[in-house]
Coordinates of C-alpha atoms and ligand atoms in Angstrom, one line a residue:
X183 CA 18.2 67.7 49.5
X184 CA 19.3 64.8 48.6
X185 CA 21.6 62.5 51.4
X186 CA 25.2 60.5 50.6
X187 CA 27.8 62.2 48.4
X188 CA 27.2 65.8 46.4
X189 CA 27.7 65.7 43.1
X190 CA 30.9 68.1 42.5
X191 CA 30.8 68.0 38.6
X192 CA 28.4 67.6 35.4
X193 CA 29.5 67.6 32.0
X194 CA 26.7 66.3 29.3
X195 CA 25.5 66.6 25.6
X196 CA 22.5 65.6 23.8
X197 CA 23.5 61.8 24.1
X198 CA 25.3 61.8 27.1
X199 CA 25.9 62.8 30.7
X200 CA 28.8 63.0 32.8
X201 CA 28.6 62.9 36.6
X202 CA 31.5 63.3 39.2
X203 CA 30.8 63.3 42.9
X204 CA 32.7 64.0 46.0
X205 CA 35.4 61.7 46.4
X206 CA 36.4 61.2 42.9
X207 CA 33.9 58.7 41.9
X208 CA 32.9 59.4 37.8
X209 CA 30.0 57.8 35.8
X210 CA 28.9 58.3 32.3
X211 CA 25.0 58.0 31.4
X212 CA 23.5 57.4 28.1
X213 CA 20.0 59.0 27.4
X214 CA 18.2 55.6 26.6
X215 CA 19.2 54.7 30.3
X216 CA 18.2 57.6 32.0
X217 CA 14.8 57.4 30.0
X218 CA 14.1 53.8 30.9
X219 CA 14.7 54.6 34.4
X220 CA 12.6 57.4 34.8
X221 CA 10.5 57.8 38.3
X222 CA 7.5 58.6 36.4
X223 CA 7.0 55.7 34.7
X224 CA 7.2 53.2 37.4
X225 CA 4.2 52.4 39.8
X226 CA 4.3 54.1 42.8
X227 CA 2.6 51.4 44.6
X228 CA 4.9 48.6 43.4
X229 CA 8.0 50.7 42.1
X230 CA 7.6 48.1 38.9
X231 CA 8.1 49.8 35.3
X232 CA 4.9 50.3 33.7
X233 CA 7.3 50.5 30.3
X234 CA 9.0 48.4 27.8
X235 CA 11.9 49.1 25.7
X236 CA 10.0 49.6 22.5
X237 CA 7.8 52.3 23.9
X238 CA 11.1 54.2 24.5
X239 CA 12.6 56.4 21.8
X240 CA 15.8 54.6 20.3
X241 CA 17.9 57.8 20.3
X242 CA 16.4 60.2 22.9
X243 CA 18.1 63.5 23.1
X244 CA 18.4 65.8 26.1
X245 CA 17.4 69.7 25.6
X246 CA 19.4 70.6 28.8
X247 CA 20.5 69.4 32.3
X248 CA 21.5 70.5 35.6
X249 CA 21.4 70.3 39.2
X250 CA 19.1 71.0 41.3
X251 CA 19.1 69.9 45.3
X252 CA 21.8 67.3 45.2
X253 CA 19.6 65.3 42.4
X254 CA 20.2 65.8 38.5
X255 CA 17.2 67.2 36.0
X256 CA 17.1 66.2 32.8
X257 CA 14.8 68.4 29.8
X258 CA 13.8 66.4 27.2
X259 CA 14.1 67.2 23.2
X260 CA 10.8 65.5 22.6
X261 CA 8.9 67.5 24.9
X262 CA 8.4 64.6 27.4
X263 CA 8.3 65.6 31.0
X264 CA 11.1 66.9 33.2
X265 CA 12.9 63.8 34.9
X266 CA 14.9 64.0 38.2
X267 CA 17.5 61.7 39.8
X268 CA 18.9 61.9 42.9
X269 CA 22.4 61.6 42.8
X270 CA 23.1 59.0 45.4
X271 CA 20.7 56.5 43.5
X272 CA 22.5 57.4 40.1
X273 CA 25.9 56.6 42.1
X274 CA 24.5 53.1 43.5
X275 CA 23.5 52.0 40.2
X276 CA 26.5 53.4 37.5
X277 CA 29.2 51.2 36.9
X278 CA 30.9 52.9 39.7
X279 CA 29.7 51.9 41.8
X280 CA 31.3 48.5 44.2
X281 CA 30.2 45.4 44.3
X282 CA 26.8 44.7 42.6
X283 CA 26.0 41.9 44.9
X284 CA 23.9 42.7 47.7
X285 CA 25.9 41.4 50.3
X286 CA 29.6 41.0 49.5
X287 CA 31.1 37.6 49.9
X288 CA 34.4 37.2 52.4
X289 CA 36.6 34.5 51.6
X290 CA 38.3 32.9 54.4
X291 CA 40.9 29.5 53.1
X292 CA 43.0 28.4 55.9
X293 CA 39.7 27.3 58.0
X294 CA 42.3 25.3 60.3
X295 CA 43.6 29.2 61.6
X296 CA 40.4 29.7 62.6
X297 CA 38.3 29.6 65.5
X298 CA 34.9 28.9 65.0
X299 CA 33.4 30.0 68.1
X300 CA 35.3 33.3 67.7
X301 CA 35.6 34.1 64.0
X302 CA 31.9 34.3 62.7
X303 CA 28.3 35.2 63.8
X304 CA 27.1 33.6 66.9
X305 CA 23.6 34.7 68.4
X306 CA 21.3 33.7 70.9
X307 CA 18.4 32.6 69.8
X308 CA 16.1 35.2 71.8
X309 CA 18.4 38.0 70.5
X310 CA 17.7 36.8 66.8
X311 CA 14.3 36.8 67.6
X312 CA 14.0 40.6 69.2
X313 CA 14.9 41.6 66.0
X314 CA 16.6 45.1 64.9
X315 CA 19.6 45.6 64.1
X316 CA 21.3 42.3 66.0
X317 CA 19.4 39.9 63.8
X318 CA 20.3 42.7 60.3
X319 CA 24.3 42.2 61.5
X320 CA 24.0 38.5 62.3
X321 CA 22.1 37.9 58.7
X322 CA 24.4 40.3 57.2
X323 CA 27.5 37.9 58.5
X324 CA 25.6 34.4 57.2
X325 CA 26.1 36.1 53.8
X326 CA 29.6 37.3 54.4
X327 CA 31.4 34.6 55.9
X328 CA 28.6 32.0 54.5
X329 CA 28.1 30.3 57.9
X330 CA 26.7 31.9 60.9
X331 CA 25.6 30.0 64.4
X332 CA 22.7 30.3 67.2
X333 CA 22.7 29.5 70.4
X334 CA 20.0 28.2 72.7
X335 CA 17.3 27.1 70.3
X336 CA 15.4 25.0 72.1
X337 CA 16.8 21.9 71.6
X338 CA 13.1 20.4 70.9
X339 CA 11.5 18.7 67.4
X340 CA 9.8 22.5 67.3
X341 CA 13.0 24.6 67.8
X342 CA 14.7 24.7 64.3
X343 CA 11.5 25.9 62.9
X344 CA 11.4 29.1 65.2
X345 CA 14.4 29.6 64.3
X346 CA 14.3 29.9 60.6
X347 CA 11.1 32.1 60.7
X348 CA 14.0 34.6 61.2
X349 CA 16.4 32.9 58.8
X350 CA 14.5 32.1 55.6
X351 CA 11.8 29.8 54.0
X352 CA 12.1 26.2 54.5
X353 CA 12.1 24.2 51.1
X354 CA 10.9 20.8 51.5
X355 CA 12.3 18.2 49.8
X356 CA 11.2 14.5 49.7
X357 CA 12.5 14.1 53.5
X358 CA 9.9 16.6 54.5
X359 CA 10.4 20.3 55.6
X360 CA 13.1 18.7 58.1
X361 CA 15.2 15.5 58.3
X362 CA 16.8 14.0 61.2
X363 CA 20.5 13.4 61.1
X364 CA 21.2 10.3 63.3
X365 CA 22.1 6.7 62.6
X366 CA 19.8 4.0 61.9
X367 CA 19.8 0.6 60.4
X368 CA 20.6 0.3 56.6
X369 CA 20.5 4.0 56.0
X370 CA 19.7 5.4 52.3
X371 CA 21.5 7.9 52.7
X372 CA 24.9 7.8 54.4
X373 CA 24.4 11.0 56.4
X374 CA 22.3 8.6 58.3
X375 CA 24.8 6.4 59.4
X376 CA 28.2 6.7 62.0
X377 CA 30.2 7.1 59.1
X378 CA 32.4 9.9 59.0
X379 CA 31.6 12.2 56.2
X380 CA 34.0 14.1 54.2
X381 CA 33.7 17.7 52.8
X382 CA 30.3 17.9 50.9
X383 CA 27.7 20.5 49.6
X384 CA 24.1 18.7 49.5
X385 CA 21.9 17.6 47.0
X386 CA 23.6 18.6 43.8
X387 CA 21.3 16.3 42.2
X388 CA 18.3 18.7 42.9
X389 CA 16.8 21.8 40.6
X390 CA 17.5 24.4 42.1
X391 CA 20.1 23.2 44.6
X392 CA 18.9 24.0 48.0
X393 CA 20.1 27.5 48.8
X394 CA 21.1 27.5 52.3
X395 CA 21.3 24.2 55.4
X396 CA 20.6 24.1 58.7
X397 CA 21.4 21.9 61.5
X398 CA 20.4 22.0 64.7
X399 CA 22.0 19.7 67.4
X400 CA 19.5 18.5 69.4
X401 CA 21.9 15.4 71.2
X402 CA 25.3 15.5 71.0
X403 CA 28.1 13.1 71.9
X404 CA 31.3 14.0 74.0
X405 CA 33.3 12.1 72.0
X406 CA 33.3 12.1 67.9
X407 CA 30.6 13.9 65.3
X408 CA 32.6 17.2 65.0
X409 CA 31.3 19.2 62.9
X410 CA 33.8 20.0 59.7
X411 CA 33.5 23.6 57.2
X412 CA 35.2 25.2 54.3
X413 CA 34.8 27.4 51.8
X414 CA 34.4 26.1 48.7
X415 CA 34.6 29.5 47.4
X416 CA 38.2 30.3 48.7
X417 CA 38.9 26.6 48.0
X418 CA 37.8 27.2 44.1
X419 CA 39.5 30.7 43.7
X420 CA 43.4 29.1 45.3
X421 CA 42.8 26.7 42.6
X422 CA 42.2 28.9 40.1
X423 CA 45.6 30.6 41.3
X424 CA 47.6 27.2 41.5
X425 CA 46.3 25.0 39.0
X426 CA 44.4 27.3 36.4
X427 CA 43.6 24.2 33.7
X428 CA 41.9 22.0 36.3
X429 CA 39.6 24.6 37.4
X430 CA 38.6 25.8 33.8
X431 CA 38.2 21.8 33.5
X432 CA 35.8 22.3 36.8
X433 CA 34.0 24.8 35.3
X434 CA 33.4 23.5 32.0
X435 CA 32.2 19.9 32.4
X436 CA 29.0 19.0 33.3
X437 CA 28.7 16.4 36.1
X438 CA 25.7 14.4 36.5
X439 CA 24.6 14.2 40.0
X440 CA 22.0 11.8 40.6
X441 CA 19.8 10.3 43.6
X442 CA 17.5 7.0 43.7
X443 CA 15.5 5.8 47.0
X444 CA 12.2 4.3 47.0
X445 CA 9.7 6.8 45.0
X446 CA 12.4 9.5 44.1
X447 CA 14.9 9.5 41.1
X448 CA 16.6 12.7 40.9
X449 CA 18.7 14.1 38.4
X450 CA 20.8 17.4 37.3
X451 CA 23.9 18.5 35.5
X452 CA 25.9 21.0 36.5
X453 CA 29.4 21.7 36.4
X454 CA 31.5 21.2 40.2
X455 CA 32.5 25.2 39.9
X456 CA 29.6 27.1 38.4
X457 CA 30.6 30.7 37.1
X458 CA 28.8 33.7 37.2
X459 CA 28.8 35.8 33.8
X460 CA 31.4 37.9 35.3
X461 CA 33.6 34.4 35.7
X462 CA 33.6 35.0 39.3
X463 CA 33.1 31.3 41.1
X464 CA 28.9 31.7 42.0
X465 CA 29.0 28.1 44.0
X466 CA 30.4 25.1 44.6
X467 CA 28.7 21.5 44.3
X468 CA 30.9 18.6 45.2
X469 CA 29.3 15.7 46.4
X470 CA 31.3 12.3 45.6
X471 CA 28.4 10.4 46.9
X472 CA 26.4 11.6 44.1
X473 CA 28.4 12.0 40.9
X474 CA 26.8 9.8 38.2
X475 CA 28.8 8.1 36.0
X476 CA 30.7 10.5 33.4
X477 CA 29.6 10.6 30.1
X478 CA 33.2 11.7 28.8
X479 CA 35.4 10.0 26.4
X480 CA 39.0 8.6 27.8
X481 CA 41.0 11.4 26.7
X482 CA 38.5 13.7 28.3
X483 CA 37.5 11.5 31.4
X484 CA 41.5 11.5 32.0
X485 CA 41.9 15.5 32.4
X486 CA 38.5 15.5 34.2
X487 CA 39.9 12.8 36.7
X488 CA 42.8 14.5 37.0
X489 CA 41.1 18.3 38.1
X490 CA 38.4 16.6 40.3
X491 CA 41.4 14.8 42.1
X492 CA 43.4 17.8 42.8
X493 CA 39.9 19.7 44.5
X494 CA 39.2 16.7 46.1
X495 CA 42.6 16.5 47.4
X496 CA 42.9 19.8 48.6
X497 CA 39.2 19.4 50.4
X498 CA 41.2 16.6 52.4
X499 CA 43.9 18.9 53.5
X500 CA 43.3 19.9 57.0
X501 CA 44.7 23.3 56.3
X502 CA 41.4 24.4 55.1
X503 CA 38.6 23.0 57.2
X504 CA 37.9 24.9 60.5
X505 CA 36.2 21.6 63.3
X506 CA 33.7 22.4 65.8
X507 CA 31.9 20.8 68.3
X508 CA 28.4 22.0 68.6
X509 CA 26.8 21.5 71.4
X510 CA 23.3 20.7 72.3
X511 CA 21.0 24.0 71.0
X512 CA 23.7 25.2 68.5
X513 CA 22.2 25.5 65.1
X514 CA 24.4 26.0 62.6
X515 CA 23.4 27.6 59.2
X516 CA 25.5 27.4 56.0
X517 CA 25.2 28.5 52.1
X518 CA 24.7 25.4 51.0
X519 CA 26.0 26.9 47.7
X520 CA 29.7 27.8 48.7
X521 CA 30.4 26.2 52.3
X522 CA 31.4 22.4 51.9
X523 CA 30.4 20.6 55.4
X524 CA 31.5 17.0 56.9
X525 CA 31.7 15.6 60.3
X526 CA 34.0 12.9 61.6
X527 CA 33.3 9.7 62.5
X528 CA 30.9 8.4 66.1
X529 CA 29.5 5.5 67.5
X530 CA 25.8 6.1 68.2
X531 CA 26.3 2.8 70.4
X532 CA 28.1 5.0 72.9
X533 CA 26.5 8.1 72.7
X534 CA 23.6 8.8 70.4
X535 CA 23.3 12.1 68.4
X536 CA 20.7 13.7 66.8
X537 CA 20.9 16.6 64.4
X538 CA 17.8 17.9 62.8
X539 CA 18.0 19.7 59.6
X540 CA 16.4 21.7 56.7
X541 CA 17.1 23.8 53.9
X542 CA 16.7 27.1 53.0
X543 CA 15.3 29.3 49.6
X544 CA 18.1 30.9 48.9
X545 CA 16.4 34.1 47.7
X546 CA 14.4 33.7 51.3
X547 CA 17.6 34.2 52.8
X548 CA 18.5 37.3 50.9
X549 CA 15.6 38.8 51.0
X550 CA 15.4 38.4 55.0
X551 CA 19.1 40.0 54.9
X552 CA 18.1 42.9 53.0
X553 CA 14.8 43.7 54.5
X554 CA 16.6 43.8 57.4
X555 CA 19.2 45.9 56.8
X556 CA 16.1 48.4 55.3
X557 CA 14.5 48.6 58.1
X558 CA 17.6 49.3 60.2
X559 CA 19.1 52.1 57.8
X560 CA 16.4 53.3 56.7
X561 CA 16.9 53.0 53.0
X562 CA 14.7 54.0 50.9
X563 CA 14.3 53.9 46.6
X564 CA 15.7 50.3 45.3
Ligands
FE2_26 FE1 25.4 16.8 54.0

């Protein structure tokens, strides 16, 4: 017997079948689907179809179906062999069902109403590494919320990696797997100066962008070098809602980003609001530091200047950035993708800090999320 909701209804025809479940949810399959995802033709080892379209029929037809223990059983014209589908699996994967994404996405805008040491994920570090179901919900919120914070990593050179063997894969970059955050003399890189930094996502200028950041404070100062969040994905939808020409123009042009120190020259276009193919915002990369001269005519350069403006004004309004003081052994982690991050000013004369940080594979990140979530529910075809 199958678990999750009971099919209530079927309806189908040679082409076709109709499915209604308990609750009211209704999805419509067409043969060709329910042939390419038969069980039997996938390795049971790897669950990977051993198939391709071609060897499919183009217009298979369906002698009969029923149900049969929660699961639907299809009998095929051609004389191929019976096929079964439970129905909680045909549910999760018919245009019925919710979001498609893993791990839905939370908006939050007014950052400034919020508390960070209240509103999202904090963790102690030994609790992320025990494991179960703490470290599932804590992962679960980086995704949601796209920031999430640890407490008590050993504030050593060591700690951030133990940490992120329970976050994701590093990716090194030309600074190395890590990179220390703290001022020194004619920086090449402003991040390692006391400059305050506005609202930023990193590295736009890389392929892929990394996924995720993390930042662990190893020294921090009493007074200055706050830390400074929002979401670029709230940020992009309000202006979507206010000013719906500037953030087409946002999503349209492509920006070079570029980044020169001695032995790297990086490169990459990419607009400041990408869109996924269902125009739903999929990431934010604004990064004034780094925008390359725009290759745009006047007329164009004009509405371009004007849209970047009006996001980069609203990133300065203190309405939607949330300020934090982490203290030594926070480590914060962000999607590096959607959370903009900044820090105000500090004089390293007077009190040193020193952040270290690294990036994340942003598929790491997921895959950690989901694997544990499986192995706290239980859950078991894909
Ligand atoms: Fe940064």
């Amino acid at each position: 017997m199958s678990a999750g909701r009971p099919i209530e209804r079927l309806d189908w025809t040679a082409r076709r079948v109709a499915l209604e479940w308990a609750g009211g949810a209704r999805a419509e399959f067409a043969s060709l689907w329910l042939r390419d995802n038969r069980r039997e033709d996938r390795d049971p080892h790897s669950d990977q179809r051993l198939i391709d379209v071609v060897d499919l029929p183009e217009r298979p037809r369906i002698r009969s179906a029923r149900l049969a223990d929660g699961s639907l059983v299809i009998e095929w014209q051609d004389g191929a062999a019976e096929s079964r589908y439970e129905g909680e699996w045909l549910l999760r994967h018919s245009d019925a069902a919710e979001a498609s994404e893993d791990f839905a996405r939370t908006p939050w805008l007014e950052g400034a109403g919020l508390d960070a040491t209240r509103d999202f994920a904090w963790l102690e570090f030994a609790a992320l590494s025990a494991g179960g179901a703490t470290r599932a919900g804590w992962l679960a919120r980086l995704w949601q919320d796209g920031i999430a914070f640890l407490r008590g990593v050993p504030a050593t050179d060591e700690g951030i990696f133990r940490a992120m063997a329970f976050v994701g894969r590093i990716a090194a970059t030309n600074y190395g797997e890590v990179f220390d955050v703290r001022s020194v003399p004619r920086p090449e890189n402003l991040a390692y100066s006391d400059l305050g930094l506005g609202l930023h996502t990193d590295n736009p200028y890389r392929d892929p962008v990394p996924g995720f950041q993390a930042l662990h404070a190893l020294v921090t100062a009493p007074d200055g070098g706050e830390s400074l969040f929002a979401d670029g994905l709230a940020l992009a939808e309000h202006l979507r809602e206010v000013a719906p020409g500037d953030f087409a123009r946002l999503a349209r042009t492509p920006v070079p980003f570029h980044y020169r120190a001695a032995g790297v020259e990086l490169r990459a276009r990419r607009p400041i609001i990408r869109l996924a193919c269902d125009g739903a915002v999929a990431a934010v990369h604004y990064n004034n530091r780094s925008i390359a001269p725009l290759p745009l005519a006047a007329d164009a350069a004009e509405r371009f200047y004007r849209a970047y403006r009006r996001f980069g004004r609203m990133l300065r309004d203190t309405r939607y950035c949330v300020k934090l003081r982490l203290r030594d052994g926070d480590l914060v982690v962000f999607d590096n993708h959607r959370v903009l991050h900044g820090r105000t000013a500090f004089s390293s004369a007077q009190h040193p800090r020193h952040l270290r940080g690294c990036y994340l594979t942003r598929d790491s990140v997921q895959s950690e999320a989901a694997c544990a979530r499986r192995a706290t529910t239980g859950a078991g075809r894909a």
